[in-house]
């Protein structure tokens, strides 16, 4: 049984908060929040868990969950727990295959992975999260765990901080002031002023680090990507275990990461331009 959201150590996407925040977005917003809550939970949720986490009326919640199951967006297991429906897999597969930014980035990601031999990520900014659109796995035996489609907070990830560095000051200030900082590791940034200072440094040097701020023992170097005409802001990163990603190695990887980001940005400008 899950504890109250304020007592539970939340996962990276903090689904309970999102469900609560979506309570005033109408029927569709509530349905989407329910799907996200179930899909992102650390363990399977029963009706009573969802009722407590969403604070919706029992009757309305039961009807919404029933409709989501009938539509194939959620599955109801024999033990009474809810899980992601198979229809979502079809949506996800099509979204991933048809994403134009990912297609443009793919050859540059492969080149970067060949050069470094480490895990390469490509992600886009959505709200206060980075959504990973592509990942090329390291060839090394010891490597990190991550999945395409996962969401990670902007304040403790290389791509997230790189993305923030490309935004206008007013938007960055507004976003940072409203973030709910969570200590994923002892090295996670937990206050707005420290994060804003790091963003200013990223703007100067052109790239960002994650020094075990999101996952213990995992470091990365990331560079931002912009495609203003489509509002796409994200980045590319090289990620590796800390014992292979010492400070000197991260600095060495910064140049090829910046180069890959520049090539992706240039190709995006052509591919996404009005016809």
PDB file of C-alpha atoms in Angstrom, residues 26-269:
ATOM      1  CA  UNK A  26     -11.698  19.341 -17.085  1.00  0.00           C
ATOM      2  CA  UNK A  27     -12.661  15.771 -17.884  1.00  0.00           C
ATOM      3  CA  UNK A  28      -9.907  15.196 -20.430  1.00  0.00           C
ATOM      4  CA  UNK A  29      -7.222  16.624 -18.158  1.00  0.00           C
ATOM      5  CA  UNK A  30      -8.386  14.425 -15.281  1.00  0.00           C
ATOM      6  CA  UNK A  31      -8.352  11.343 -17.513  1.00  0.00           C
ATOM      7  CA  UNK A  32      -4.827  12.086 -18.731  1.00  0.00           C
ATOM      8  CA  UNK A  33      -3.704  12.663 -15.148  1.00  0.00           C
ATOM      9  CA  UNK A  34      -5.116   9.273 -14.154  1.00  0.00           C
ATOM     10  CA  UNK A  35      -3.311   7.523 -17.002  1.00  0.00           C
ATOM     11  CA  UNK A  36      -0.053   9.223 -16.054  1.00  0.00           C
ATOM     12  CA  UNK A  37      -0.522   8.436 -12.368  1.00  0.00           C
ATOM     13  CA  UNK A  38      -1.005   4.727 -13.058  1.00  0.00           C
ATOM     14  CA  UNK A  39       1.766   4.478 -15.649  1.00  0.00           C
ATOM     15  CA  UNK A  40       4.375   6.310 -13.574  1.00  0.00           C
ATOM     16  CA  UNK A  41       3.682   4.730 -10.190  1.00  0.00           C
ATOM     17  CA  UNK A  42       6.509   2.816  -8.524  1.00  0.00           C
ATOM     18  CA  UNK A  43       4.146  -0.075  -7.784  1.00  0.00           C
ATOM     19  CA  UNK A  44       0.697  -1.156  -9.023  1.00  0.00           C
ATOM     20  CA  UNK A  45      -2.155   0.998  -7.726  1.00  0.00           C
ATOM     21  CA  UNK A  46      -5.553  -0.143  -6.498  1.00  0.00           C
ATOM     22  CA  UNK A  47      -8.690   1.966  -6.632  1.00  0.00           C
ATOM     23  CA  UNK A  48      -8.217   3.036  -3.013  1.00  0.00           C
ATOM     24  CA  UNK A  49      -4.661   4.215  -3.763  1.00  0.00           C
ATOM     25  CA  UNK A  50      -5.777   6.258  -6.753  1.00  0.00           C
ATOM     26  CA  UNK A  51      -8.687   7.705  -4.795  1.00  0.00           C
ATOM     27  CA  UNK A  52      -6.346   8.933  -2.065  1.00  0.00           C
ATOM     28  CA  UNK A  53      -3.719  10.313  -4.480  1.00  0.00           C
ATOM     29  CA  UNK A  54      -6.172  12.197  -6.706  1.00  0.00           C
ATOM     30  CA  UNK A  55      -8.722  13.345  -4.124  1.00  0.00           C
ATOM     31  CA  UNK A  56     -11.515  12.974  -6.700  1.00  0.00           C
ATOM     32  CA  UNK A  57     -15.103  11.960  -5.809  1.00  0.00           C
ATOM     33  CA  UNK A  58     -15.382   8.180  -5.581  1.00  0.00           C
ATOM     34  CA  UNK A  59     -18.184   7.907  -8.156  1.00  0.00           C
ATOM     35  CA  UNK A  60     -16.492  10.139 -10.726  1.00  0.00           C
ATOM     36  CA  UNK A  61     -13.187   8.353 -10.316  1.00  0.00           C
ATOM     37  CA  UNK A  62     -14.796   4.939 -10.757  1.00  0.00           C
ATOM     38  CA  UNK A  63     -16.494   6.069 -13.997  1.00  0.00           C
ATOM     39  CA  UNK A  64     -13.279   7.571 -15.390  1.00  0.00           C
ATOM     40  CA  UNK A  65     -11.251   4.459 -14.650  1.00  0.00           C
ATOM     41  CA  UNK A  66     -13.953   2.251 -16.174  1.00  0.00           C
ATOM     42  CA  UNK A  67     -13.927   4.325 -19.389  1.00  0.00           C
ATOM     43  CA  UNK A  68     -10.117   4.259 -19.579  1.00  0.00           C
ATOM     44  CA  UNK A  69     -10.157   0.469 -19.236  1.00  0.00           C
ATOM     45  CA  UNK A  70     -12.852   0.117 -21.909  1.00  0.00           C
ATOM     46  CA  UNK A  71     -10.789   2.298 -24.264  1.00  0.00           C
ATOM     47  CA  UNK A  72      -7.696   0.173 -23.709  1.00  0.00           C
ATOM     48  CA  UNK A  73      -5.710   2.994 -22.119  1.00  0.00           C
ATOM     49  CA  UNK A  74      -5.572   1.185 -18.774  1.00  0.00           C
ATOM     50  CA  UNK A  75      -5.790  -2.479 -17.826  1.00  0.00           C
ATOM     51  CA  UNK A  76      -7.482  -3.797 -14.693  1.00  0.00           C
ATOM     52  CA  UNK A  77      -5.678  -6.864 -13.382  1.00  0.00           C
ATOM     53  CA  UNK A  78      -7.414  -9.777 -11.641  1.00  0.00           C
ATOM     54  CA  UNK A  79      -5.829  -8.680  -8.348  1.00  0.00           C
ATOM     55  CA  UNK A  80      -7.581  -5.297  -8.600  1.00  0.00           C
ATOM     56  CA  UNK A  81      -4.569  -3.203  -9.621  1.00  0.00           C
ATOM     57  CA  UNK A  82      -4.374  -0.913 -12.637  1.00  0.00           C
ATOM     58  CA  UNK A  83      -1.637  -0.884 -15.280  1.00  0.00           C
ATOM     59  CA  UNK A  84      -0.881   0.810 -18.601  1.00  0.00           C
ATOM     60  CA  UNK A  85      -3.114  -0.443 -21.394  1.00  0.00           C
ATOM     61  CA  UNK A  86      -1.779  -2.019 -24.581  1.00  0.00           C
ATOM     62  CA  UNK A  87      -3.335   0.765 -26.653  1.00  0.00           C
ATOM     63  CA  UNK A  88      -0.823   3.143 -25.113  1.00  0.00           C
ATOM     64  CA  UNK A  89       2.002   1.049 -26.552  1.00  0.00           C
ATOM     65  CA  UNK A  90       0.623   1.608 -30.034  1.00  0.00           C
ATOM     66  CA  UNK A  91       0.384   5.348 -29.433  1.00  0.00           C
ATOM     67  CA  UNK A  92       3.894   5.476 -28.021  1.00  0.00           C
ATOM     68  CA  UNK A  93       5.357   3.461 -30.875  1.00  0.00           C
ATOM     69  CA  UNK A  94       3.770   5.690 -33.497  1.00  0.00           C
ATOM     70  CA  UNK A  95       4.742   8.895 -31.695  1.00  0.00           C
ATOM     71  CA  UNK A  96       8.342   7.721 -31.406  1.00  0.00           C
ATOM     72  CA  UNK A  97       8.549   6.593 -35.041  1.00  0.00           C
ATOM     73  CA  UNK A  98       6.984   9.778 -36.404  1.00  0.00           C
ATOM     74  CA  UNK A  99       8.844  12.303 -34.258  1.00  0.00           C
ATOM     75  CA  UNK A 100      10.610  14.506 -36.773  1.00  0.00           C
ATOM     76  CA  UNK A 101      13.173  15.891 -34.319  1.00  0.00           C
ATOM     77  CA  UNK A 102      14.239  12.397 -33.287  1.00  0.00           C
ATOM     78  CA  UNK A 103      14.640  11.338 -36.916  1.00  0.00           C
ATOM     79  CA  UNK A 104      16.810  14.358 -37.661  1.00  0.00           C
ATOM     80  CA  UNK A 105      18.948  13.763 -34.578  1.00  0.00           C
ATOM     81  CA  UNK A 106      19.454  10.017 -34.995  1.00  0.00           C
ATOM     82  CA  UNK A 107      22.545   9.959 -37.280  1.00  0.00           C
ATOM     83  CA  UNK A 108      24.292  12.546 -35.117  1.00  0.00           C
ATOM     84  CA  UNK A 109      23.515  10.560 -31.982  1.00  0.00           C
ATOM     85  CA  UNK A 110      25.019   7.440 -33.556  1.00  0.00           C
ATOM     86  CA  UNK A 111      28.147   9.349 -34.512  1.00  0.00           C
ATOM     87  CA  UNK A 112      28.491  10.658 -30.955  1.00  0.00           C
ATOM     88  CA  UNK A 113      27.966   7.188 -29.478  1.00  0.00           C
ATOM     89  CA  UNK A 114      30.582   5.717 -31.822  1.00  0.00           C
ATOM     90  CA  UNK A 115      33.036   8.422 -30.791  1.00  0.00           C
ATOM     91  CA  UNK A 116      32.579   8.133 -27.012  1.00  0.00           C
ATOM     92  CA  UNK A 117      31.453   4.539 -26.573  1.00  0.00           C
ATOM     93  CA  UNK A 118      29.039   5.702 -23.879  1.00  0.00           C
ATOM     94  CA  UNK A 119      25.271   6.099 -23.585  1.00  0.00           C
ATOM     95  CA  UNK A 120      23.836   8.988 -25.613  1.00  0.00           C
ATOM     96  CA  UNK A 121      20.484  10.617 -24.853  1.00  0.00           C
ATOM     97  CA  UNK A 122      18.335  13.007 -26.854  1.00  0.00           C
ATOM     98  CA  UNK A 123      15.550  14.785 -24.988  1.00  0.00           C
ATOM     99  CA  UNK A 124      13.009  17.581 -25.268  1.00  0.00           C
ATOM    100  CA  UNK A 125      11.642  20.002 -22.695  1.00  0.00           C
ATOM    101  CA  UNK A 126       8.044  19.482 -21.586  1.00  0.00           C
ATOM    102  CA  UNK A 127       6.965  21.710 -18.755  1.00  0.00           C
ATOM    103  CA  UNK A 128       9.482  21.252 -15.957  1.00  0.00           C
ATOM    104  CA  UNK A 129      10.645  17.857 -17.220  1.00  0.00           C
ATOM    105  CA  UNK A 130      12.916  16.443 -19.880  1.00  0.00           C
ATOM    106  CA  UNK A 131      11.303  13.687 -21.945  1.00  0.00           C
ATOM    107  CA  UNK A 132      13.842  11.306 -23.446  1.00  0.00           C
ATOM    108  CA  UNK A 133      13.052  10.823 -27.136  1.00  0.00           C
ATOM    109  CA  UNK A 134      15.981   8.590 -28.001  1.00  0.00           C
ATOM    110  CA  UNK A 135      18.763   6.631 -26.344  1.00  0.00           C
ATOM    111  CA  UNK A 136      21.762   4.787 -27.746  1.00  0.00           C
ATOM    112  CA  UNK A 137      23.147   2.307 -25.260  1.00  0.00           C
ATOM    113  CA  UNK A 138      26.763   2.212 -24.150  1.00  0.00           C
ATOM    114  CA  UNK A 139      28.933  -0.629 -25.405  1.00  0.00           C
ATOM    115  CA  UNK A 140      30.456  -0.939 -21.918  1.00  0.00           C
ATOM    116  CA  UNK A 141      29.522  -3.749 -19.519  1.00  0.00           C
ATOM    117  CA  UNK A 142      28.626  -1.348 -16.697  1.00  0.00           C
ATOM    118  CA  UNK A 143      26.057   1.204 -17.840  1.00  0.00           C
ATOM    119  CA  UNK A 144      23.098   3.215 -16.614  1.00  0.00           C
ATOM    120  CA  UNK A 145      19.413   2.327 -16.658  1.00  0.00           C
ATOM    121  CA  UNK A 146      17.069   4.660 -18.536  1.00  0.00           C
ATOM    122  CA  UNK A 147      14.200   4.371 -21.007  1.00  0.00           C
ATOM    123  CA  UNK A 148      12.899   6.324 -23.966  1.00  0.00           C
ATOM    124  CA  UNK A 149       9.760   8.163 -22.876  1.00  0.00           C
ATOM    125  CA  UNK A 150      10.870   8.610 -19.275  1.00  0.00           C
ATOM    126  CA  UNK A 151      10.580  12.049 -17.718  1.00  0.00           C
ATOM    127  CA  UNK A 152      13.284  13.574 -15.539  1.00  0.00           C
ATOM    128  CA  UNK A 153      13.292  16.949 -13.732  1.00  0.00           C
ATOM    129  CA  UNK A 154      15.106  19.849 -15.376  1.00  0.00           C
ATOM    130  CA  UNK A 155      16.972  20.915 -12.224  1.00  0.00           C
ATOM    131  CA  UNK A 156      19.046  17.768 -11.732  1.00  0.00           C
ATOM    132  CA  UNK A 157      19.780  16.527 -15.260  1.00  0.00           C
ATOM    133  CA  UNK A 158      22.348  17.683 -17.797  1.00  0.00           C
ATOM    134  CA  UNK A 159      19.855  18.038 -20.650  1.00  0.00           C
ATOM    135  CA  UNK A 160      17.389  19.752 -18.328  1.00  0.00           C
ATOM    136  CA  UNK A 161      19.825  22.419 -17.195  1.00  0.00           C
ATOM    137  CA  UNK A 162      21.100  22.836 -20.765  1.00  0.00           C
ATOM    138  CA  UNK A 163      17.528  23.386 -21.947  1.00  0.00           C
ATOM    139  CA  UNK A 164      16.874  25.959 -19.217  1.00  0.00           C
ATOM    140  CA  UNK A 165      19.950  27.887 -20.324  1.00  0.00           C
ATOM    141  CA  UNK A 166      18.349  28.560 -23.732  1.00  0.00           C
ATOM    142  CA  UNK A 167      15.148  30.095 -22.367  1.00  0.00           C
ATOM    143  CA  UNK A 168      14.506  33.791 -21.872  1.00  0.00           C
ATOM    144  CA  UNK A 169      15.313  35.107 -18.403  1.00  0.00           C
ATOM    145  CA  UNK A 170      11.682  35.785 -17.508  1.00  0.00           C
ATOM    146  CA  UNK A 171      10.631  32.237 -18.355  1.00  0.00           C
ATOM    147  CA  UNK A 172      13.584  30.710 -16.519  1.00  0.00           C
ATOM    148  CA  UNK A 173      12.902  32.795 -13.421  1.00  0.00           C
ATOM    149  CA  UNK A 174       9.216  31.845 -13.421  1.00  0.00           C
ATOM    150  CA  UNK A 175       9.927  28.159 -13.932  1.00  0.00           C
ATOM    151  CA  UNK A 176      12.700  27.929 -11.349  1.00  0.00           C
ATOM    152  CA  UNK A 177      10.671  29.752  -8.694  1.00  0.00           C
ATOM    153  CA  UNK A 178       7.815  27.275  -9.047  1.00  0.00           C
ATOM    154  CA  UNK A 179       9.896  24.078  -9.082  1.00  0.00           C
ATOM    155  CA  UNK A 180       9.412  21.564  -6.292  1.00  0.00           C
ATOM    156  CA  UNK A 181      12.968  20.455  -5.549  1.00  0.00           C
ATOM    157  CA  UNK A 182      13.406  16.850  -4.466  1.00  0.00           C
ATOM    158  CA  UNK A 183      16.699  15.366  -3.165  1.00  0.00           C
ATOM    159  CA  UNK A 184      17.268  12.430  -5.511  1.00  0.00           C
ATOM    160  CA  UNK A 185      20.881  12.214  -4.292  1.00  0.00           C
ATOM    161  CA  UNK A 186      23.050  14.115  -1.769  1.00  0.00           C
ATOM    162  CA  UNK A 187      24.330  16.188  -4.717  1.00  0.00           C
ATOM    163  CA  UNK A 188      20.936  17.318  -6.068  1.00  0.00           C
ATOM    164  CA  UNK A 189      20.498  21.090  -6.377  1.00  0.00           C
ATOM    165  CA  UNK A 190      17.748  22.067  -3.963  1.00  0.00           C
ATOM    166  CA  UNK A 191      17.360  25.842  -4.167  1.00  0.00           C
ATOM    167  CA  UNK A 192      16.515  28.352  -6.945  1.00  0.00           C
ATOM    168  CA  UNK A 193      19.556  30.601  -6.498  1.00  0.00           C
ATOM    169  CA  UNK A 194      22.065  27.779  -6.915  1.00  0.00           C
ATOM    170  CA  UNK A 195      20.236  26.543 -10.006  1.00  0.00           C
ATOM    171  CA  UNK A 196      20.081  30.036 -11.532  1.00  0.00           C
ATOM    172  CA  UNK A 197      23.806  30.520 -10.921  1.00  0.00           C
ATOM    173  CA  UNK A 198      24.539  27.245 -12.702  1.00  0.00           C
ATOM    174  CA  UNK A 199      22.318  28.238 -15.623  1.00  0.00           C
ATOM    175  CA  UNK A 200      24.326  31.440 -16.004  1.00  0.00           C
ATOM    176  CA  UNK A 201      27.543  29.388 -16.082  1.00  0.00           C
ATOM    177  CA  UNK A 202      26.064  27.054 -18.706  1.00  0.00           C
ATOM    178  CA  UNK A 203      25.218  30.022 -20.914  1.00  0.00           C
ATOM    179  CA  UNK A 204      28.860  31.087 -20.756  1.00  0.00           C
ATOM    180  CA  UNK A 205      30.492  27.706 -21.394  1.00  0.00           C
ATOM    181  CA  UNK A 206      27.794  26.295 -23.686  1.00  0.00           C
ATOM    182  CA  UNK A 207      27.309  22.934 -21.966  1.00  0.00           C
ATOM    183  CA  UNK A 208      25.957  21.466 -18.724  1.00  0.00           C
ATOM    184  CA  UNK A 209      27.000  18.774 -16.278  1.00  0.00           C
ATOM    185  CA  UNK A 210      25.097  16.321 -14.150  1.00  0.00           C
ATOM    186  CA  UNK A 211      27.511  15.279 -11.405  1.00  0.00           C
ATOM    187  CA  UNK A 212      25.535  12.482  -9.735  1.00  0.00           C
ATOM    188  CA  UNK A 213      22.644  14.871  -9.131  1.00  0.00           C
ATOM    189  CA  UNK A 214      19.837  12.637 -10.415  1.00  0.00           C
ATOM    190  CA  UNK A 215      21.179   9.120  -9.958  1.00  0.00           C
ATOM    191  CA  UNK A 216      24.000   8.121  -7.607  1.00  0.00           C
ATOM    192  CA  UNK A 217      27.119   7.122  -9.508  1.00  0.00           C
ATOM    193  CA  UNK A 218      25.931   8.564 -12.846  1.00  0.00           C
ATOM    194  CA  UNK A 219      27.395  11.655 -14.553  1.00  0.00           C
ATOM    195  CA  UNK A 220      26.818  13.330 -17.899  1.00  0.00           C
ATOM    196  CA  UNK A 221      27.709  16.289 -20.056  1.00  0.00           C
ATOM    197  CA  UNK A 222      24.972  17.837 -22.193  1.00  0.00           C
ATOM    198  CA  UNK A 223      24.516  20.593 -24.756  1.00  0.00           C
ATOM    199  CA  UNK A 224      21.329  22.459 -25.654  1.00  0.00           C
ATOM    200  CA  UNK A 225      19.445  22.371 -28.947  1.00  0.00           C
ATOM    201  CA  UNK A 226      17.020  25.036 -30.172  1.00  0.00           C
ATOM    202  CA  UNK A 227      14.471  25.106 -32.961  1.00  0.00           C
ATOM    203  CA  UNK A 228      12.628  28.305 -32.184  1.00  0.00           C
ATOM    204  CA  UNK A 229      10.113  28.063 -35.014  1.00  0.00           C
ATOM    205  CA  UNK A 230       8.704  24.873 -33.488  1.00  0.00           C
ATOM    206  CA  UNK A 231       9.308  25.754 -29.859  1.00  0.00           C
ATOM    207  CA  UNK A 232      11.560  22.731 -29.499  1.00  0.00           C
ATOM    208  CA  UNK A 233      14.087  23.115 -26.728  1.00  0.00           C
ATOM    209  CA  UNK A 234      16.058  20.163 -25.456  1.00  0.00           C
ATOM    210  CA  UNK A 235      19.476  18.691 -25.743  1.00  0.00           C
ATOM    211  CA  UNK A 236      21.876  15.841 -26.290  1.00  0.00           C
ATOM    212  CA  UNK A 237      24.092  14.203 -23.684  1.00  0.00           C
ATOM    213  CA  UNK A 238      26.768  11.608 -23.081  1.00  0.00           C
ATOM    214  CA  UNK A 239      26.155   9.687 -19.867  1.00  0.00           C
ATOM    215  CA  UNK A 240      28.391   7.252 -18.018  1.00  0.00           C
ATOM    216  CA  UNK A 241      29.105   5.815 -14.555  1.00  0.00           C
ATOM    217  CA  UNK A 242      31.057   8.246 -12.380  1.00  0.00           C
ATOM    218  CA  UNK A 243      34.166   6.052 -12.299  1.00  0.00           C
ATOM    219  CA  UNK A 244      34.427   6.430 -16.106  1.00  0.00           C
ATOM    220  CA  UNK A 245      33.247  10.038 -16.149  1.00  0.00           C
ATOM    221  CA  UNK A 246      35.729  11.956 -14.040  1.00  0.00           C
ATOM    222  CA  UNK A 247      35.926  15.740 -14.454  1.00  0.00           C
ATOM    223  CA  UNK A 248      38.669  15.585 -17.095  1.00  0.00           C
ATOM    224  CA  UNK A 249      36.751  13.015 -19.135  1.00  0.00           C
ATOM    225  CA  UNK A 250      33.554  15.057 -18.985  1.00  0.00           C
ATOM    226  CA  UNK A 251      35.468  18.087 -20.287  1.00  0.00           C
ATOM    227  CA  UNK A 252      36.877  15.982 -23.128  1.00  0.00           C
ATOM    228  CA  UNK A 253      33.382  14.849 -24.088  1.00  0.00           C
ATOM    229  CA  UNK A 254      32.039  18.407 -24.042  1.00  0.00           C
ATOM    230  CA  UNK A 255      33.470  19.298 -27.456  1.00  0.00           C
ATOM    231  CA  UNK A 256      31.932  16.368 -29.410  1.00  0.00           C
ATOM    232  CA  UNK A 257      28.644  16.864 -27.539  1.00  0.00           C
ATOM    233  CA  UNK A 258      28.602  20.534 -28.543  1.00  0.00           C
ATOM    234  CA  UNK A 259      29.432  19.574 -32.109  1.00  0.00           C
ATOM    235  CA  UNK A 260      26.602  17.017 -32.239  1.00  0.00           C
ATOM    236  CA  UNK A 261      24.144  19.547 -30.821  1.00  0.00           C
ATOM    237  CA  UNK A 262      25.173  22.141 -33.408  1.00  0.00           C
ATOM    238  CA  UNK A 263      24.722  19.668 -36.280  1.00  0.00           C
ATOM    239  CA  UNK A 264      21.317  18.580 -34.986  1.00  0.00           C
ATOM    240  CA  UNK A 265      20.249  22.188 -34.597  1.00  0.00           C
ATOM    241  CA  UNK A 266      21.351  23.015 -38.155  1.00  0.00           C
ATOM    242  CA  UNK A 267      19.525  20.025 -39.613  1.00  0.00           C
ATOM    243  CA  UNK A 268      16.406  20.821 -37.588  1.00  0.00           C
ATOM    244  CA  UNK A 269      16.375  24.342 -38.995  1.00  0.00           C
TER     245      UNK A 269
END
